[in-house]
CSV table of C-alpha atoms in Angstrom, one decimal:
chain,number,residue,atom,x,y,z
A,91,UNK,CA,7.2,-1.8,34.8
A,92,UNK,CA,6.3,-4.3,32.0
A,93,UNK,CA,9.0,-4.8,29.9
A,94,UNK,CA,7.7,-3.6,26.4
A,95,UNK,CA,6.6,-0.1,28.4
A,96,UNK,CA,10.4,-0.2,29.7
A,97,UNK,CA,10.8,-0.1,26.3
A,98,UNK,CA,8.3,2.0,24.7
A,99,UNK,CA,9.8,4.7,27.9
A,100,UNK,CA,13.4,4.3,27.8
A,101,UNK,CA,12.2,5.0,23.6
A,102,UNK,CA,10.3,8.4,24.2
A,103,UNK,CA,13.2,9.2,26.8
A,104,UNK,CA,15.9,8.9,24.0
A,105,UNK,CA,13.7,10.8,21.5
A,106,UNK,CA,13.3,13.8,24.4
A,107,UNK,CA,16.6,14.2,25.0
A,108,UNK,CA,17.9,14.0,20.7
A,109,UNK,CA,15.4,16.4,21.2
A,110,UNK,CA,16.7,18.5,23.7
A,111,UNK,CA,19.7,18.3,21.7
A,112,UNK,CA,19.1,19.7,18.3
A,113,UNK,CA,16.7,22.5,20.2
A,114,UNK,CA,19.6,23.7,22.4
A,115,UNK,CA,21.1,25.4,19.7
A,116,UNK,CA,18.1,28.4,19.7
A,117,UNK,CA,15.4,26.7,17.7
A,118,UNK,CA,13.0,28.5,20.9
A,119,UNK,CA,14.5,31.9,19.7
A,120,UNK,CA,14.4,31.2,16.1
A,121,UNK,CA,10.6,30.6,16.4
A,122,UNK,CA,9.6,33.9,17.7
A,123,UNK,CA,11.3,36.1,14.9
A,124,UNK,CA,10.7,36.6,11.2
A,125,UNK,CA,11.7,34.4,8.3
A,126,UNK,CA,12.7,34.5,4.7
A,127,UNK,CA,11.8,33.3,1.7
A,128,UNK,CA,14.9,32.3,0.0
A,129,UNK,CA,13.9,31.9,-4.0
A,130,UNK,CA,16.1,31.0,-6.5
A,131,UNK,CA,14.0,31.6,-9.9
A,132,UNK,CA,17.0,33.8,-10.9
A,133,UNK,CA,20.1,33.7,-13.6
A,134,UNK,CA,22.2,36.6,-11.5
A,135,UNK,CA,21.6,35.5,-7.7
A,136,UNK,CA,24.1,35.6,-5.4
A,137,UNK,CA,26.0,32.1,-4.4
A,138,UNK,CA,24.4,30.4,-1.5
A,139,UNK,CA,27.8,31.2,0.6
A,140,UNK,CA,27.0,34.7,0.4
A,141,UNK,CA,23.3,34.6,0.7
A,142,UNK,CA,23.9,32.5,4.0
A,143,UNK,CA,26.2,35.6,5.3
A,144,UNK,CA,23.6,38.1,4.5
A,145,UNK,CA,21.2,35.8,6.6
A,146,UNK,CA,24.1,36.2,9.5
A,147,UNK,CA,24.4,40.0,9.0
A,148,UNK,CA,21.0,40.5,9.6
A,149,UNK,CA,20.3,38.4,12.2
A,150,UNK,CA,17.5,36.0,10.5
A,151,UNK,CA,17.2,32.7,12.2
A,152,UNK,CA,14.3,31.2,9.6
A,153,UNK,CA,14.8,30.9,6.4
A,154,UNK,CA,12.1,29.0,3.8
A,155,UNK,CA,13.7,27.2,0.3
A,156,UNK,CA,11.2,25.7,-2.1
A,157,UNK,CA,13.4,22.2,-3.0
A,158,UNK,CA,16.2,20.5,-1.5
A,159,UNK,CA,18.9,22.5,-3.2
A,160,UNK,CA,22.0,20.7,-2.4
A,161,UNK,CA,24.0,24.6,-3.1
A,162,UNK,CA,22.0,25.7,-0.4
A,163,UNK,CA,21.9,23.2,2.4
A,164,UNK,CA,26.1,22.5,1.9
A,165,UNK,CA,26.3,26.5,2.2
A,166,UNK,CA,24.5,26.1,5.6
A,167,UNK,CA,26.6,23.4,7.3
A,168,UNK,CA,27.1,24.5,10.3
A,169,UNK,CA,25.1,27.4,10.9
A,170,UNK,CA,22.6,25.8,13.3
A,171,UNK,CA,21.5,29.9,14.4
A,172,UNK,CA,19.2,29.1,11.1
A,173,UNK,CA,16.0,27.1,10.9
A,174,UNK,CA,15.6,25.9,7.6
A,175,UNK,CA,11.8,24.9,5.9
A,176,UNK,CA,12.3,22.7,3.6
A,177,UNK,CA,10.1,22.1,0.2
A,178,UNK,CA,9.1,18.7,-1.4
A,179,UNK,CA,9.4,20.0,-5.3
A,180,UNK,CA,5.5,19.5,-6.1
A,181,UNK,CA,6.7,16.7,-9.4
A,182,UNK,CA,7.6,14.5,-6.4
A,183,UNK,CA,4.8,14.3,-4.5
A,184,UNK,CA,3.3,11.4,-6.5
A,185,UNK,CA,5.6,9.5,-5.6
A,186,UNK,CA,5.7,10.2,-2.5
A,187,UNK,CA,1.9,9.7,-1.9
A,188,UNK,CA,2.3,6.1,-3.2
A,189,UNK,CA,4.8,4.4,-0.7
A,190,UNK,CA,7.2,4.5,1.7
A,191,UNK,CA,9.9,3.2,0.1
A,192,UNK,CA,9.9,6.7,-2.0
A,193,UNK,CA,9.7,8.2,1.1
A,194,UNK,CA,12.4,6.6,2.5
A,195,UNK,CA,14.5,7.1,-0.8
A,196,UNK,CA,13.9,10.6,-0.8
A,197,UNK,CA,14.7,11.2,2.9
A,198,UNK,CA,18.0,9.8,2.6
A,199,UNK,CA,18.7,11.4,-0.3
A,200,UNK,CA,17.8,15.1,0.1
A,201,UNK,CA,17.4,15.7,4.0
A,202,UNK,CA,19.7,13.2,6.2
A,203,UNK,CA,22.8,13.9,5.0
A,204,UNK,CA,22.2,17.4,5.9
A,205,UNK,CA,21.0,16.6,9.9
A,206,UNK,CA,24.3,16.7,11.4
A,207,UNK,CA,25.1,20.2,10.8
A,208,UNK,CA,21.8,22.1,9.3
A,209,UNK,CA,19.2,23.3,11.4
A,210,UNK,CA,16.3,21.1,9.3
A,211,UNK,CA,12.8,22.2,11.5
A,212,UNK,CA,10.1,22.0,8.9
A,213,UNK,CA,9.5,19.6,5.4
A,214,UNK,CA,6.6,21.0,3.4
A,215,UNK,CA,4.8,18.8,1.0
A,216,UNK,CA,3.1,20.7,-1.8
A,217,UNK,CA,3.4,24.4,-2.2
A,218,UNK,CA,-0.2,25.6,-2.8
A,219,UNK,CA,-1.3,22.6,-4.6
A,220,UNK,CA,-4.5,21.9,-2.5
A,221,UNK,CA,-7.3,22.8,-4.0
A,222,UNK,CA,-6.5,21.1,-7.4
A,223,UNK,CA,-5.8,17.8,-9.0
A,224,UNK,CA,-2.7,17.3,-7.0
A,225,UNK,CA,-4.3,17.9,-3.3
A,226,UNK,CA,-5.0,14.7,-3.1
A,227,UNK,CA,-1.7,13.7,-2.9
A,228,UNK,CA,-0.9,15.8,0.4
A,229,UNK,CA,-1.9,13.6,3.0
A,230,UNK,CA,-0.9,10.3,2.0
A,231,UNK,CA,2.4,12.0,1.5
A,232,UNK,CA,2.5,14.3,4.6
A,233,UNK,CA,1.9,10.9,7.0
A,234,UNK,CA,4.0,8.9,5.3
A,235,UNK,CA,7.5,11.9,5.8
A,236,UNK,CA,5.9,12.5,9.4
A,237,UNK,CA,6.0,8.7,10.8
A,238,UNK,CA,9.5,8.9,9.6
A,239,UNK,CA,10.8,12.0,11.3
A,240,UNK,CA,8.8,10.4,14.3
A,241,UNK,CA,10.5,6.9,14.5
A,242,UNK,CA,14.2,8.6,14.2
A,243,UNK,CA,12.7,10.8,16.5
A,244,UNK,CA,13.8,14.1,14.5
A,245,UNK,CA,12.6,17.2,15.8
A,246,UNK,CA,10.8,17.8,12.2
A,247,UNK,CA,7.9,18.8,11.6
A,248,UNK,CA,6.0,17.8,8.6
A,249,UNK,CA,3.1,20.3,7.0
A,250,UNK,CA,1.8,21.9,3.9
A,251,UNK,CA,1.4,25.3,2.3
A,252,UNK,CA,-2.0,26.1,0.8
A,253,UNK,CA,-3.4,30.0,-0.4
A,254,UNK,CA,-6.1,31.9,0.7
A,255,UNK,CA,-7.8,30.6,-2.9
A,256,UNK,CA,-8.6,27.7,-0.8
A,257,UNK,CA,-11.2,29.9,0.9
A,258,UNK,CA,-14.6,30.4,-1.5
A,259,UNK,CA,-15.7,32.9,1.1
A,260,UNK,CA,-13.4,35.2,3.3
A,261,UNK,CA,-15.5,38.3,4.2
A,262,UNK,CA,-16.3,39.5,6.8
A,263,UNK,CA,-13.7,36.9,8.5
A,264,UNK,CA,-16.4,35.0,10.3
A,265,UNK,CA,-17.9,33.8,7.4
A,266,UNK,CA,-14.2,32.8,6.6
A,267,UNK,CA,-15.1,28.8,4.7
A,268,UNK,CA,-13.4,26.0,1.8
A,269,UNK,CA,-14.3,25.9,-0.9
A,270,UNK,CA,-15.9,22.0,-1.4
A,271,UNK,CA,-12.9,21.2,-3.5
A,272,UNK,CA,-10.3,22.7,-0.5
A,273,UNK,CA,-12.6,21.4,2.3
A,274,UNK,CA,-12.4,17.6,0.6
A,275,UNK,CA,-8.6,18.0,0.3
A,276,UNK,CA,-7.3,19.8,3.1
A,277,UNK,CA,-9.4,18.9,5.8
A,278,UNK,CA,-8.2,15.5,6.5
A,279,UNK,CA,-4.3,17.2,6.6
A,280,UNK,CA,-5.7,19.6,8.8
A,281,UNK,CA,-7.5,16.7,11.0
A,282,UNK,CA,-3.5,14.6,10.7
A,283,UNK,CA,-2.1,18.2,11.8
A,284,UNK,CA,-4.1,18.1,15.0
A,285,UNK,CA,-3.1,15.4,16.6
A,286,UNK,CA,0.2,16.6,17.1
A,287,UNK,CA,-0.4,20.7,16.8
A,288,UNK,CA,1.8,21.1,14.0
A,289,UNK,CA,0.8,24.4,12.1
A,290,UNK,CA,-0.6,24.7,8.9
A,291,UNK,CA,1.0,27.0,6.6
A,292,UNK,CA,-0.7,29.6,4.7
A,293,UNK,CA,0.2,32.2,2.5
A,294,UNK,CA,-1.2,35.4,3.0
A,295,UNK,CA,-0.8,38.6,0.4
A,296,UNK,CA,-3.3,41.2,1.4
A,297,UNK,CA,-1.4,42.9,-2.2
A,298,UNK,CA,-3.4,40.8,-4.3
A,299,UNK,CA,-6.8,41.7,-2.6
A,300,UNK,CA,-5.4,45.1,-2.7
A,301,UNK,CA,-4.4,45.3,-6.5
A,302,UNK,CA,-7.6,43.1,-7.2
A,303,UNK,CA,-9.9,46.3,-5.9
A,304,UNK,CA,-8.0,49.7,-4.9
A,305,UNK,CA,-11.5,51.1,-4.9
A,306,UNK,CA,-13.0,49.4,-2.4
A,307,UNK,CA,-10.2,48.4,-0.4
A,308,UNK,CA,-8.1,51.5,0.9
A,309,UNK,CA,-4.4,51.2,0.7
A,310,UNK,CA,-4.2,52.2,4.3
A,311,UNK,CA,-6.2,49.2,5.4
A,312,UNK,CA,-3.9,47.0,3.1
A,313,UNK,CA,-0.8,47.9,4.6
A,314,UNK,CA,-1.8,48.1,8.0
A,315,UNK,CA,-1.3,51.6,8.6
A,316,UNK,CA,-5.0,52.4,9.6
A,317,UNK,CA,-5.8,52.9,13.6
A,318,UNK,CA,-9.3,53.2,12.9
A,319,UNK,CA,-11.3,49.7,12.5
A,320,UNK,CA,-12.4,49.0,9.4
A,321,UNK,CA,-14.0,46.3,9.4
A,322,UNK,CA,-16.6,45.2,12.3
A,323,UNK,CA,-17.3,41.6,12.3
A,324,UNK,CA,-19.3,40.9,15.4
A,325,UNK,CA,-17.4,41.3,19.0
A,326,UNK,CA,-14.0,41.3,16.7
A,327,UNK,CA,-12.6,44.8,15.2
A,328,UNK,CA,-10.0,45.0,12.2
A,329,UNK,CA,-7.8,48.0,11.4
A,330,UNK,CA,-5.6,45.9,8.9
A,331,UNK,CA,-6.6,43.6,6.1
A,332,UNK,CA,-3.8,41.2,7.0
A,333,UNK,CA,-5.5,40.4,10.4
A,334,UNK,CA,-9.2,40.0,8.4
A,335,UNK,CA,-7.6,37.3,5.6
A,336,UNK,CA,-5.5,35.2,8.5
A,337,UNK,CA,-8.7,35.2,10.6
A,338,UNK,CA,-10.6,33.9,7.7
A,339,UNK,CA,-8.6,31.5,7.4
A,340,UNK,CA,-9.0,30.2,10.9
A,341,UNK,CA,-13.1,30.8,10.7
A,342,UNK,CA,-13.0,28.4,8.1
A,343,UNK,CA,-10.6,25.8,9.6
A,344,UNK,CA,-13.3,25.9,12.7
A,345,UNK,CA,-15.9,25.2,10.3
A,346,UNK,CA,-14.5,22.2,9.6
A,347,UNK,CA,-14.4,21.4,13.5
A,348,UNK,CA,-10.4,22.1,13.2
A,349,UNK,CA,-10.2,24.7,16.3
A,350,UNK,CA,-6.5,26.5,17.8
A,351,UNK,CA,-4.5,24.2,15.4
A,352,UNK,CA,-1.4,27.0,14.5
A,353,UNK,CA,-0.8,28.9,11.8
A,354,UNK,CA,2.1,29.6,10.3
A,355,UNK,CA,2.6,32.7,7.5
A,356,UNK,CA,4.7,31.1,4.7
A,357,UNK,CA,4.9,33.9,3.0
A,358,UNK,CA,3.9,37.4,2.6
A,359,UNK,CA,4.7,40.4,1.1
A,360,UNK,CA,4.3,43.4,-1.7
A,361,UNK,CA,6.3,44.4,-4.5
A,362,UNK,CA,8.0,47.6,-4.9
A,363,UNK,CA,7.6,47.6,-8.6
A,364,UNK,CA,5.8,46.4,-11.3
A,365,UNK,CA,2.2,47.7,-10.6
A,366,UNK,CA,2.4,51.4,-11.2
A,367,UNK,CA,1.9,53.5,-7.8
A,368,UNK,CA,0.5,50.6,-6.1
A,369,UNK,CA,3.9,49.1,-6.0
A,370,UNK,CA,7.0,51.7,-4.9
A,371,UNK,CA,10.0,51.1,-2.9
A,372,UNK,CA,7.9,53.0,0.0
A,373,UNK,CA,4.4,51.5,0.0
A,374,UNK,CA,6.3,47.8,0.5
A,375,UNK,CA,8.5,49.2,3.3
A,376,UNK,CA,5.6,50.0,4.8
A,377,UNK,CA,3.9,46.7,4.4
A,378,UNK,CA,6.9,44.9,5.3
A,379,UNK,CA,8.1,46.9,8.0
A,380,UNK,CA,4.2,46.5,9.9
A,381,UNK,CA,4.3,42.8,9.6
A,382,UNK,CA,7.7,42.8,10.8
A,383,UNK,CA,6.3,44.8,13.7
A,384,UNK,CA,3.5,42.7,14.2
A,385,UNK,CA,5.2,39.5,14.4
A,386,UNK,CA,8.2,41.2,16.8
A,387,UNK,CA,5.3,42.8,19.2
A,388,UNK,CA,3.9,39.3,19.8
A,389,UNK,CA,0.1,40.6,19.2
A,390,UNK,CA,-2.3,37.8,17.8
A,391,UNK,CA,-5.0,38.9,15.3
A,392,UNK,CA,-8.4,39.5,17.1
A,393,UNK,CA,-9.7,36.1,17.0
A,394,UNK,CA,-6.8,34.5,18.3
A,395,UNK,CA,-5.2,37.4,20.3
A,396,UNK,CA,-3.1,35.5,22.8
A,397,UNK,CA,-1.1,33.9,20.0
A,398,UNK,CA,2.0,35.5,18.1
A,399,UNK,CA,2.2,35.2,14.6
A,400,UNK,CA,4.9,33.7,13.2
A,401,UNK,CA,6.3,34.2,9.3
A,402,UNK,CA,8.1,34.3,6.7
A,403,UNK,CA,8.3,37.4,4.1
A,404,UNK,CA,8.5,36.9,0.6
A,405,UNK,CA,11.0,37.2,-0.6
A,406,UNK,CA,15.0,37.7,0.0
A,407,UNK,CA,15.8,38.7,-3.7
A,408,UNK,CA,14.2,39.9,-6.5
A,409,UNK,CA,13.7,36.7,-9.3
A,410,UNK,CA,14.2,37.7,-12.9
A,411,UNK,CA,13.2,34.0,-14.3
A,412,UNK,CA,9.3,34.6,-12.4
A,413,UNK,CA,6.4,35.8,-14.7
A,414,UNK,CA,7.3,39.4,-15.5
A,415,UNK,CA,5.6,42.1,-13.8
A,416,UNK,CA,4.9,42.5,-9.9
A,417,UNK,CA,6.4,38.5,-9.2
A,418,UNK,CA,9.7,40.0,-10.3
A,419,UNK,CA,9.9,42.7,-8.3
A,420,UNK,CA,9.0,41.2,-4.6
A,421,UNK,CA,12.5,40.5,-3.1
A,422,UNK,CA,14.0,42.9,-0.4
A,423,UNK,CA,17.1,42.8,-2.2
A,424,UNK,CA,19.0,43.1,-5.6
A,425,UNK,CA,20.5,40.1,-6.4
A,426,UNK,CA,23.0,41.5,-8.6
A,427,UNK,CA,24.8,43.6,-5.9
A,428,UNK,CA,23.4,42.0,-2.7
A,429,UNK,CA,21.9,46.0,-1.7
A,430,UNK,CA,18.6,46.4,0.3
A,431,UNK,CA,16.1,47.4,-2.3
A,432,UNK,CA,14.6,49.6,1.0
A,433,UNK,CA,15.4,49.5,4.3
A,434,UNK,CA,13.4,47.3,6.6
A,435,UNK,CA,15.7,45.7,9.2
């Protein structure tokens, strides 16, 4: 063997087996079951120490935070059951698009002191920023963090999180496509995504559609209580609005000759309060508790049926310091005395 693919081997070997390492510690597991979003736009939450025993108590192994928050990741030392996403606040993305030596700064600074003992599996640069003046930013950004995790050979991967207002057109699903700004923006992460299969994340609130037309939409078909289809698109039946918006989203990822990349759900959810009776205690159990079901049955969506979704709910507590009204009241828990607004698990 020539010397420099001696090298380039013995390289890839050592990566394998760092991977193998960090894995081993039920990343496989934590994979296949359902996340949280872990918010902290709140003056009366819990401290991190006790949010990170509620996590244990419940038996979540994926948890999502917005920003590095030092509070947090310390609380998490050594609780490697956990996979932890990780955001890039959105005010540093600039300058983290414009060089390496940012990214570099901001890696050491917010992510490797944490490696040893937190279970790190996912950076996400930009929260919902593509389409806009900011998308542009993504890529340049999202290469930059993922050739780093990649030559410390860090089982991280490196995405972003967009909204389903990237779509101009979602229905029916098929005619799922970007809007031109989205399309310019996103499709070259998407294209960077492929080449190593790392999923894109999208959030997904069949609520809003809901709230946004209760006449035409029927609440059943919004929280996927329905048996019936609903919607006929085609070959491809849908009894739940939740299926009908992911699948859009993947009609239009295809459109842009982006076919089986993953998806990941970075957050979903409804509120139990805050929208008069489209918003009760019971009408989010219900949501929550069928996506919870969906993602535990490991059922696709009809377009891609043979592949589990995977996802994160939004969100562990109700946030006092969000807009007032239903962002408040999204949380599965009250913050002040740590007690399950409704059951779910």
């Amino acid at each position: 063997m020539h010397y420099s693919h001696k090298k380039l081997f013995l390289f890839f070997l050592s990566c394998i087996v760092l991977i193998f390492n960090y894995n081993s510690s039920g990343f496989v597991t934590a994979t296949s079951q359902l996340g949280l979003n872990y918010g902290l736009l709140g003056d009366n939450l819990p401290p991190p120490s006790d949010v990170n025993n509620l996590f244990k108590s419940i038996g979540i192994t994926k948890i999502r935070i917005f920003d590095p928050n030092t509070e947090v990741l310390d609380a998490l030392r050594g609780n490697k059951d956990i996979g932890v996403t990780v955001g890039v606040k959105d005010q540093d993305l600039a300058a983290l698009a414009a060089g390496e030596e940012a990214v570099n700064s901001w890696f050491a600074t917010n992510i490797e002191p944490y490696l040893a003992d937190v279970n790190i599996t996912f950076i996400t640069v930009g929260n919902e920023v593509i389409p806009g003046p900011m998308g542009p930013q993504v890529l340049p950004a999202v290469q930059s963090l993922t050739n780093l995790v990649k030559s410390k050979c860090l089982p991280i991967s490196v995405t972003t999180v967009v909204a389903m207002s990237s779509l101009g057109q979602s229905y029916p699903p098929s005619a799922g496509m970007f809007t031109a700004q989205a399309r310019e923006q996103l499709t070259p992460v998407l294209n960077f995504l492929s080449q190593t299969s790392t999923p894109i994340f999208v959030n997904i609130y069949p609520y809003f559609a809901y709230a946004s037309d209760p006449v035409n939409i029927h609440l059943d078909y919004a929280i996927s209580t329905s048996e019936a289809v609903v919607v006929q698109d085609g070959p491809l039946g849908y009894s739940n609005l939740f299926d009908a918006m992911f699948d859009a989203f993947a009609w239009a990822m295809e459109k842009e000759g982006v076919k089986d990349l993953p998806m990941v759900v970075s957050e979903t959810g409804w509120p139990s309060a805050g929208n008069g009776d489209l918003t009760t205690p019971d009408i989010a159990a219900t949501y929550n508790g069928n996506f919870l079901q969906h993602v535990v049955s490991g059922k696709g969506t009809p377009k891609r049926p043979n592949s589990a979704i995977q996802g994160f709910i939004f969100a562990t507590f109700n946030e006092n310091q969000k807009p007032a009204g239903t962002e408040q009241n999204f949380g599965l828990y009250n913050p002040v005395d740590m007690k399950p607004i409704y059951k779910l698990f």
